[in-house]
Amino acid sequence: MEQVEILVLVLSFLILLTLGVPVAFSLGLSGLFTLIIAMDTLTALTTLAQRIGTAVDSFTLLAIPFFILAGQLMNQGGIARRLIDFAKALVGSFPGGLAFVNILACMLFGAIAGSAVASASAIGGSMVERMENEGYPRPFSAAVNITASTTGLIIPPSNILIVYALASGGLSIGALFLAGYVPGIIMGASLMVVAGWLSKKYEIGHGEKFNFKTLWVTFWGAMPSLTLLIIVIGGIVIGFFTATEASAVAVFYTLVLILIYKEINFKRLVKAILETVNTTAIVLFLVGTSMALSWVMSYEYIPQNFTQFMLGISDHPIIILLLINAILLFIGIFMDMTPAVLIFTPIFLPVVVELGMDPVHFGIVMVTNLCIGLCTPPVGTVLFVGCGIAGIKIEQVLKPLLPFFIALLISLLAITFVPELSLWLPRLFGF
């Protein structure tokens, strides 16, 4: 009977997705169909509703709408332009300077906004035109923007790391935030190496002359925005406030910032709030149905059986981790990050813990995999946004995207098999 229930869960989910049913509804309905086989209909409906309600009844999850609002306000309030100017003054003198600027600006803005899509839109909307004016092919510029936009999901504050903390059973958000810094920087640096090599090879994008005065001026222009990262992460690390309280502080600080900059009017403020409400509703509905489905899988002993299955294939950590990475990369192509983290964390985490892997380290590995999926055809969200912003077709960006994709995969392998890259900062601060 258990095998029948598992088959119903998997097939119903895949069929619903194939029919174009939204992911959140597909998750909830497949869980419901499975429960109906295991118990009577009324009990199944009641159990699923309770699990969805319990999933979103979380103080930790309050951080997500606040961080989303802070990101929306910054997206509307002139933050991106100041970060681009600072990045250009800092790295614009290198060969392929504007490609470096694009990557660094995406890293900074993505970290502040907490959204790869927002980063691709805000930075790409400005940088693609600038790069084209200096001789960069538009598909190349789009490829840089698409891959660089994912780095901000690793560099904190990161909503997806908060979701992972919830799915893992209550890991420290502060530890996860600190663990994301070095891997995020490694991803960005690997993209810069590729961008510099390609720019030099094809003799495009000669860097501008370095000017210390311009760097100083643009640094002070971007400093108020960058200070947000110090306030949020510093406050969490020293224990001054929780991640949820930090998210509220981020909103307050951002409101003060946009009042100082005076680049957002009432209409754009309302737009930012409405976008936040819309995004929050989608995310929390996904959280509710994903957590309900996770409970159904636990009820059917799927995580335990999967652990036994994986360890039956091999007990060698390298083989298991390579296999898990391959599965996660495939999942990331077709599924949004939030449900992917909530569904597959309870499945994969017991396996890696059995192998002796730190759960914080695995969280960074998992999110890195799913970040790469965002810029991978055929369904990568950031891929579509980046191509739309650049005004090109997906087929045009595939060839220039490949070297950057390889760089991200090499970074993933380093992050996977060198745990200290993720763990030394949390350990340094006592997490």
Short mmCIF file of C-alpha atoms in Angstrom, two decimals:
data_model
loop_
_atom_site.label_atom_id
_atom_site.label_comp_id
_atom_site.label_asym_id
_atom_site.label_seq_id
_atom_site.Cartn_x
_atom_site.Cartn_y
_atom_site.Cartn_z
CA MET A 1 0.00 0.00 0.00
CA GLU A 2 2.88 2.33 0.83
CA GLN A 3 4.32 1.93 -2.68
CA VAL A 4 0.93 2.84 -4.18
CA GLU A 5 0.75 6.04 -2.11
CA ILE A 6 4.26 7.07 -3.16
CA LEU A 7 3.43 6.36 -6.80
CA VAL A 8 0.26 8.48 -6.54
CA LEU A 9 2.23 11.34 -4.97
CA VAL A 10 4.93 11.38 -7.64
CA LEU A 11 2.69 10.81 -10.67
CA SER A 12 -0.02 13.26 -9.60
CA PHE A 13 2.59 15.98 -9.03
CA LEU A 14 4.24 15.41 -12.42
CA ILE A 15 0.90 15.22 -14.26
CA LEU A 16 -0.36 18.43 -12.65
CA LEU A 17 2.86 20.26 -13.57
CA THR A 18 2.64 18.94 -17.14
CA LEU A 19 -0.94 20.25 -17.39
CA GLY A 20 0.30 23.72 -16.40
CA VAL A 21 -1.16 23.78 -12.89
CA PRO A 22 0.80 26.31 -10.74
CA VAL A 23 3.50 24.70 -8.61
CA ALA A 24 1.89 25.59 -5.26
CA PHE A 25 -1.44 23.99 -6.24
CA SER A 26 0.37 20.97 -7.70
CA LEU A 27 2.18 20.46 -4.41
CA GLY A 28 -0.97 20.76 -2.32
CA LEU A 29 -3.16 18.58 -4.56
CA SER A 30 -0.59 15.79 -4.90
CA GLY A 31 -0.27 15.72 -1.12
CA LEU A 32 -4.07 15.62 -0.78
CA PHE A 33 -4.47 12.75 -3.28
CA THR A 34 -1.87 10.76 -1.36
CA LEU A 35 -3.56 11.35 2.00
CA ILE A 36 -6.97 10.38 0.60
CA ILE A 37 -5.56 6.90 -0.12
CA ALA A 38 -4.10 6.62 3.39
CA MET A 39 -7.17 7.96 5.28
CA ASP A 40 -10.75 9.11 4.74
CA THR A 41 -11.40 12.24 2.69
CA LEU A 42 -12.49 14.57 5.52
CA THR A 43 -9.48 13.64 7.66
CA ALA A 44 -7.18 14.12 4.67
CA LEU A 45 -8.57 17.60 3.94
CA THR A 46 -8.37 18.61 7.61
CA THR A 47 -4.82 17.29 7.99
CA LEU A 48 -3.58 19.08 4.87
CA ALA A 49 -5.21 22.38 5.93
CA GLN A 50 -3.68 22.10 9.40
CA ARG A 51 -0.23 21.43 7.98
CA ILE A 52 -0.42 24.41 5.61
CA GLY A 53 -1.57 26.67 8.46
CA THR A 54 1.12 25.38 10.82
CA ALA A 55 3.83 25.87 8.18
CA VAL A 56 3.19 29.60 7.76
CA ASP A 57 2.56 30.21 11.47
CA SER A 58 6.23 31.00 12.05
CA PHE A 59 7.97 34.04 13.53
CA THR A 60 11.04 33.23 11.43
CA LEU A 61 9.05 33.54 8.20
CA LEU A 62 8.16 37.15 9.02
CA ALA A 63 11.68 38.01 7.88
CA ILE A 64 10.79 37.15 4.29
CA PRO A 65 8.16 39.88 3.60
CA PHE A 66 10.32 42.48 5.35
CA PHE A 67 13.42 41.62 3.31
CA ILE A 68 11.30 41.54 0.15
CA LEU A 69 9.94 45.02 0.95
CA ALA A 70 13.44 46.35 1.63
CA GLY A 71 14.57 44.96 -1.74
CA GLN A 72 11.58 46.45 -3.57
CA LEU A 73 12.18 49.87 -2.01
CA MET A 74 15.83 49.77 -3.03
CA ASN A 75 14.89 48.65 -6.53
CA GLN A 76 12.66 51.73 -6.84
CA GLY A 77 14.89 54.20 -4.99
CA GLY A 78 18.03 54.72 -7.07
CA ILE A 79 20.21 52.22 -5.20
CA ALA A 80 21.26 50.27 -8.32
CA ARG A 81 22.71 53.33 -10.07
CA ARG A 82 24.92 54.22 -7.09
CA LEU A 83 26.17 50.66 -6.77
CA ILE A 84 26.97 50.54 -10.51
CA ASP A 85 28.92 53.83 -10.27
CA PHE A 86 30.92 52.50 -7.31
CA ALA A 87 31.59 49.16 -9.00
CA LYS A 88 32.74 50.94 -12.17
CA ALA A 89 35.17 53.12 -10.23
CA LEU A 90 36.49 50.06 -8.35
CA VAL A 91 36.95 47.47 -11.13
CA GLY A 92 36.28 49.39 -14.35
CA SER A 93 40.00 49.79 -15.06
CA PHE A 94 40.54 46.04 -15.60
CA PRO A 95 40.42 44.48 -19.08
CA GLY A 96 36.75 43.79 -19.69
CA GLY A 97 36.04 46.46 -17.12
CA LEU A 98 32.29 46.84 -17.67
CA ALA A 99 31.80 43.07 -17.46
CA PHE A 100 33.51 43.23 -14.05
CA VAL A 101 31.26 46.14 -13.13
CA ASN A 102 28.18 44.15 -14.10
CA ILE A 103 29.24 41.18 -11.94
CA LEU A 104 30.24 43.23 -8.90
CA ALA A 105 27.10 45.38 -9.09
CA CYS A 106 24.94 42.23 -9.28
CA MET A 107 26.73 40.79 -6.25
CA LEU A 108 26.17 43.95 -4.22
CA PHE A 109 22.61 44.66 -5.34
CA GLY A 110 21.57 41.01 -5.17
CA ALA A 111 22.82 40.80 -1.59
CA ILE A 112 20.93 43.94 -0.60
CA ALA A 113 17.72 43.15 -2.50
CA GLY A 114 17.82 39.40 -1.84
CA SER A 115 16.47 38.61 -5.30
CA ALA A 116 18.23 37.33 -8.42
CA VAL A 117 15.35 38.52 -10.62
CA ALA A 118 15.50 42.03 -9.13
CA SER A 119 19.26 42.08 -9.65
CA ALA A 120 18.99 40.93 -13.28
CA SER A 121 16.33 43.54 -13.92
CA ALA A 122 17.85 46.52 -12.09
CA ILE A 123 21.51 46.00 -13.05
CA GLY A 124 20.88 44.48 -16.47
CA GLY A 125 18.53 47.30 -17.44
CA SER A 126 21.40 49.75 -17.10
CA MET A 127 24.51 47.70 -17.84
CA VAL A 128 23.51 45.96 -21.08
CA GLU A 129 23.17 49.32 -22.88
CA ARG A 130 26.42 50.65 -21.40
CA MET A 131 28.32 47.51 -22.39
CA GLU A 132 26.92 47.55 -25.93
CA ASN A 133 28.01 51.18 -26.34
CA GLU A 134 31.58 50.12 -25.48
CA GLY A 135 31.66 47.26 -27.98
CA TYR A 136 30.45 44.28 -25.97
CA PRO A 137 28.11 41.99 -27.93
CA ARG A 138 24.63 42.08 -26.42
CA PRO A 139 24.42 38.26 -25.91
CA PHE A 140 27.73 38.38 -24.01
CA SER A 141 26.46 41.20 -21.78
CA ALA A 142 23.25 39.27 -21.12
CA ALA A 143 25.22 36.12 -20.22
CA VAL A 144 27.30 38.08 -17.71
CA ASN A 145 24.21 39.64 -16.15
CA ILE A 146 22.25 36.37 -15.98
CA THR A 147 24.93 34.35 -14.23
CA ALA A 148 26.09 37.16 -11.93
CA SER A 149 22.55 37.85 -10.71
CA THR A 150 22.45 34.48 -8.91
CA THR A 151 25.39 35.31 -6.61
CA GLY A 152 23.28 37.63 -4.46
CA LEU A 153 21.17 34.66 -3.32
CA ILE A 154 24.21 33.20 -1.56
CA ILE A 155 25.59 36.47 -0.17
CA PRO A 156 23.39 37.47 2.82
CA PRO A 157 20.84 38.57 3.74
CA SER A 158 19.20 35.79 1.73
CA ASN A 159 15.54 34.80 1.87
CA ILE A 160 16.25 31.33 0.51
CA LEU A 161 18.69 30.63 3.36
CA ILE A 162 15.90 31.57 5.80
CA VAL A 163 13.66 29.04 4.04
CA TYR A 164 16.40 26.40 4.33
CA ALA A 165 16.75 27.13 8.05
CA LEU A 166 13.02 26.45 8.40
CA ALA A 167 13.13 23.24 6.30
CA SER A 168 16.16 21.88 8.17
CA GLY A 169 14.38 22.00 11.50
CA GLY A 170 15.71 25.26 12.93
CA LEU A 171 19.36 25.80 11.96
CA SER A 172 20.85 29.17 12.96
CA ILE A 173 20.08 31.80 10.34
CA GLY A 174 23.12 33.76 11.48
CA ALA A 175 25.36 30.75 10.80
CA LEU A 176 23.85 30.28 7.34
CA PHE A 177 24.23 33.98 6.53
CA LEU A 178 27.91 33.96 7.51
CA ALA A 179 28.46 30.70 5.62
CA GLY A 180 27.27 32.31 2.38
CA TYR A 181 29.87 35.07 2.13
CA VAL A 182 32.93 33.17 0.89
CA PRO A 183 31.03 30.88 -1.54
CA GLY A 184 29.20 33.89 -2.98
CA ILE A 185 32.46 35.76 -3.48
CA ILE A 186 34.03 32.65 -5.06
CA MET A 187 31.15 32.45 -7.55
CA GLY A 188 31.53 36.12 -8.44
CA ALA A 189 35.33 35.86 -8.75
CA SER A 190 35.07 32.83 -11.04
CA LEU A 191 32.72 34.77 -13.32
CA MET A 192 35.16 37.69 -13.36
CA VAL A 193 38.00 35.38 -14.40
CA VAL A 194 35.95 34.12 -17.34
CA ALA A 195 34.76 37.63 -18.27
CA GLY A 196 38.33 38.97 -18.18
CA TRP A 197 39.67 36.07 -20.24
CA LEU A 198 36.96 36.38 -22.91
CA SER A 199 37.28 40.17 -23.06
CA LYS A 200 41.03 39.91 -23.60
CA LYS A 201 40.68 37.05 -26.10
CA TYR A 202 38.18 38.92 -28.28
CA GLU A 203 39.71 42.37 -27.56
CA ILE A 204 36.52 43.95 -26.26
CA GLY A 205 35.91 46.31 -23.38
CA HIS A 206 39.24 47.97 -22.69
CA GLY A 207 39.24 49.25 -19.13
CA GLU A 208 39.14 52.92 -18.23
CA LYS A 209 41.97 54.65 -16.38
CA PHE A 210 41.73 54.19 -12.60
CA ASN A 211 40.82 57.38 -10.73
CA PHE A 212 41.11 57.35 -6.94
CA LYS A 213 39.03 60.52 -6.55
CA THR A 214 36.14 59.00 -8.52
CA LEU A 215 36.41 55.84 -6.43
CA TRP A 216 36.24 57.88 -3.22
CA VAL A 217 33.23 59.91 -4.37
CA THR A 218 31.28 56.90 -5.63
CA PHE A 219 32.17 54.90 -2.50
CA TRP A 220 30.59 57.55 -0.29
CA GLY A 221 27.61 57.67 -2.62
CA ALA A 222 27.10 53.89 -2.25
CA MET A 223 28.13 53.71 1.41
CA PRO A 224 24.63 54.27 2.89
CA SER A 225 23.34 51.32 0.86
CA LEU A 226 26.28 49.09 1.76
CA THR A 227 25.86 50.00 5.42
CA LEU A 228 22.59 48.08 5.40
CA LEU A 229 24.55 44.83 5.05
CA ILE A 230 26.72 45.74 8.02
CA ILE A 231 23.71 46.64 10.17
CA VAL A 232 21.73 43.50 9.33
CA ILE A 233 24.50 40.91 9.49
CA GLY A 234 26.39 42.65 12.31
CA GLY A 235 23.25 42.87 14.42
CA ILE A 236 22.49 39.16 13.94
CA VAL A 237 26.09 38.02 14.58
CA ILE A 238 26.54 39.96 17.83
CA GLY A 239 23.10 38.85 18.98
CA PHE A 240 21.59 42.32 19.07
CA PHE A 241 18.52 41.13 17.17
CA THR A 242 17.13 38.06 15.42
CA ALA A 243 16.92 37.67 11.64
CA THR A 244 13.24 38.66 11.75
CA GLU A 245 13.98 41.79 13.77
CA ALA A 246 16.89 42.52 11.43
CA SER A 247 14.51 42.42 8.45
CA ALA A 248 12.27 45.04 10.09
CA VAL A 249 15.34 47.20 10.79
CA ALA A 250 16.29 46.82 7.11
CA VAL A 251 12.90 48.19 6.03
CA PHE A 252 13.15 51.15 8.41
CA TYR A 253 16.70 51.91 7.29
CA THR A 254 15.70 51.67 3.63
CA LEU A 255 12.79 54.07 4.15
CA VAL A 256 15.17 56.58 5.72
CA LEU A 257 17.60 56.07 2.84
CA ILE A 258 15.07 56.72 0.07
CA LEU A 259 13.89 59.85 1.89
CA ILE A 260 17.48 61.09 1.84
CA TYR A 261 17.98 60.18 -1.83
CA LYS A 262 14.55 61.65 -2.79
CA GLU A 263 14.33 59.41 -5.86
CA ILE A 264 11.05 57.69 -5.07
CA ASN A 265 7.62 59.31 -5.16
CA PHE A 266 4.36 58.16 -3.56
CA LYS A 267 3.26 56.25 -6.68
CA ARG A 268 6.49 54.23 -6.78
CA LEU A 269 6.28 53.64 -3.03
CA VAL A 270 2.80 52.17 -3.43
CA LYS A 271 4.07 50.05 -6.33
CA ALA A 272 6.86 48.66 -4.13
CA ILE A 273 4.39 47.77 -1.38
CA LEU A 274 1.98 46.08 -3.80
CA GLU A 275 4.82 44.10 -5.38
CA THR A 276 5.88 43.02 -1.89
CA VAL A 277 2.35 41.86 -1.03
CA ASN A 278 2.11 39.94 -4.30
CA THR A 279 5.51 38.27 -3.93
CA THR A 280 4.96 37.49 -0.25
CA ALA A 281 1.60 35.84 -0.96
CA ILE A 282 3.18 33.62 -3.61
CA VAL A 283 6.17 32.70 -1.45
CA LEU A 284 4.16 31.92 1.69
CA PHE A 285 1.60 29.87 -0.25
CA LEU A 286 4.52 27.90 -1.70
CA VAL A 287 5.96 27.50 1.80
CA GLY A 288 2.62 26.24 3.15
CA THR A 289 1.97 23.66 0.43
CA SER A 290 5.64 22.59 0.27
CA MET A 291 5.80 22.00 4.02
CA ALA A 292 2.50 20.10 3.88
CA LEU A 293 3.90 17.88 1.13
CA SER A 294 7.10 17.38 3.16
CA TRP A 295 4.95 16.17 6.07
CA VAL A 296 3.13 13.77 3.73
CA MET A 297 6.49 12.40 2.55
CA SER A 298 7.60 11.91 6.15
CA TYR A 299 4.28 10.20 6.86
CA GLU A 300 5.08 7.79 4.02
CA TYR A 301 8.70 7.31 5.28
CA ILE A 302 10.12 8.63 2.00
CA PRO A 303 13.16 10.43 3.53
CA GLN A 304 14.13 7.33 5.54
CA ASN A 305 13.72 5.02 2.55
CA PHE A 306 15.62 7.42 0.30
CA THR A 307 18.51 7.54 2.78
CA GLN A 308 18.74 3.76 2.76
CA PHE A 309 18.53 3.72 -1.04
CA MET A 310 21.32 6.30 -1.51
CA LEU A 311 23.62 4.63 1.01
CA GLY A 312 22.86 1.33 -0.70
CA ILE A 313 24.30 2.74 -3.94
CA SER A 314 27.56 3.75 -2.24
CA ASP A 315 28.81 4.75 1.16
CA HIS A 316 31.58 6.90 -0.35
CA PRO A 317 30.90 10.61 0.41
CA ILE A 318 32.31 11.88 -2.90
CA ILE A 319 30.08 9.63 -5.01
CA ILE A 320 26.97 10.45 -2.96
CA LEU A 321 27.64 14.20 -3.05
CA LEU A 322 28.25 14.16 -6.81
CA LEU A 323 24.98 12.27 -7.26
CA ILE A 324 23.06 14.70 -5.02
CA ASN A 325 24.57 17.68 -6.88
CA ALA A 326 23.48 16.20 -10.22
CA ILE A 327 19.94 15.67 -8.92
CA LEU A 328 19.72 19.18 -7.47
CA LEU A 329 21.03 20.76 -10.68
CA PHE A 330 18.32 18.91 -12.60
CA ILE A 331 15.64 19.92 -10.08
CA GLY A 332 16.77 23.56 -10.23
CA ILE A 333 16.11 23.68 -13.96
CA PHE A 334 12.42 22.88 -13.57
CA MET A 335 11.41 23.99 -10.06
CA ASP A 336 11.43 27.30 -8.19
CA MET A 337 13.96 27.54 -5.37
CA THR A 338 11.50 27.86 -2.47
CA PRO A 339 9.52 24.63 -3.02
CA ALA A 340 12.71 22.81 -4.08
CA VAL A 341 14.42 23.67 -0.78
CA LEU A 342 11.35 22.85 1.31
CA ILE A 343 10.65 19.52 -0.41
CA PHE A 344 14.15 18.14 -0.91
CA THR A 345 15.89 19.31 2.27
CA PRO A 346 14.09 16.68 4.40
CA ILE A 347 15.01 14.06 1.77
CA PHE A 348 18.69 14.86 1.22
CA LEU A 349 19.70 16.23 4.63
CA PRO A 350 19.49 12.87 6.47
CA VAL A 351 21.69 11.32 3.79
CA VAL A 352 24.50 13.88 4.07
CA VAL A 353 24.29 14.01 7.87
CA GLU A 354 24.73 10.21 7.86
CA LEU A 355 27.93 10.82 5.85
CA GLY A 356 29.13 13.36 8.42
CA MET A 357 28.42 16.54 6.45
CA ASP A 358 27.59 19.70 8.38
CA PRO A 359 23.95 20.81 7.75
CA VAL A 360 25.07 24.45 7.35
CA HIS A 361 27.58 23.43 4.69
CA PHE A 362 24.93 21.36 2.90
CA GLY A 363 22.56 24.33 2.91
CA ILE A 364 25.08 26.43 0.99
CA VAL A 365 25.73 23.55 -1.44
CA MET A 366 22.01 23.06 -2.02
CA VAL A 367 21.28 26.75 -2.62
CA THR A 368 24.30 27.05 -4.94
CA ASN A 369 22.96 24.18 -7.05
CA LEU A 370 19.54 25.76 -7.30
CA CYS A 371 21.07 29.16 -8.13
CA ILE A 372 22.77 27.61 -11.15
CA GLY A 373 19.39 26.17 -12.15
CA LEU A 374 17.96 29.70 -12.31
CA CYS A 375 20.16 30.53 -15.29
CA THR A 376 19.87 27.15 -17.02
CA PRO A 377 17.56 26.51 -19.99
CA PRO A 378 14.80 25.65 -20.64
CA VAL A 379 12.97 26.99 -17.56
CA GLY A 380 15.51 29.13 -15.66
CA THR A 381 13.70 32.21 -14.32
CA VAL A 382 16.71 34.53 -14.39
CA LEU A 383 17.56 33.32 -17.91
CA PHE A 384 14.17 34.54 -19.18
CA VAL A 385 14.40 37.85 -17.31
CA GLY A 386 17.97 38.52 -18.46
CA CYS A 387 17.13 37.80 -22.09
CA GLY A 388 14.00 39.94 -21.85
CA ILE A 389 15.95 42.88 -20.41
CA ALA A 390 18.61 42.54 -23.14
CA GLY A 391 15.99 42.17 -25.88
CA ILE A 392 17.46 38.95 -27.27
CA LYS A 393 16.29 35.37 -27.78
CA ILE A 394 17.39 32.55 -25.49
CA GLU A 395 19.13 30.78 -28.40
CA GLN A 396 21.43 33.81 -28.84
CA VAL A 397 22.69 33.70 -25.26
CA LEU A 398 23.37 29.96 -24.97
CA LYS A 399 26.87 29.96 -26.52
CA PRO A 400 28.24 32.95 -24.53
CA LEU A 401 26.53 31.54 -21.41
CA LEU A 402 28.43 28.24 -21.53
CA PRO A 403 31.88 29.43 -20.21
CA PHE A 404 30.18 31.23 -17.30
CA PHE A 405 28.07 28.17 -16.58
CA ILE A 406 31.24 26.05 -16.42
CA ALA A 407 32.79 28.57 -14.01
CA LEU A 408 29.75 28.25 -11.73
CA LEU A 409 30.00 24.44 -11.84
CA ILE A 410 33.70 24.58 -10.87
CA SER A 411 32.79 26.92 -8.02
CA LEU A 412 30.07 24.46 -6.94
CA LEU A 413 32.58 21.60 -6.80
CA ALA A 414 34.96 23.70 -4.70
CA ILE A 415 32.14 24.70 -2.33
CA THR A 416 30.99 21.06 -2.08
CA PHE A 417 34.33 19.40 -1.39
CA VAL A 418 36.07 22.12 0.64
CA PRO A 419 33.75 22.54 3.66
CA GLU A 420 35.89 25.24 5.28
CA LEU A 421 34.97 27.67 2.52
CA SER A 422 31.47 27.72 4.03
CA LEU A 423 32.21 26.93 7.68
CA TRP A 424 35.22 28.96 8.74
CA LEU A 425 33.35 32.27 9.11
CA PRO A 426 30.51 30.78 11.22
CA ARG A 427 33.09 29.03 13.41
CA LEU A 428 35.10 32.23 13.69
CA PHE A 429 32.06 33.98 15.18
CA GLY A 430 31.15 31.06 17.42
CA PHE A 431 28.26 29.50 15.49
#
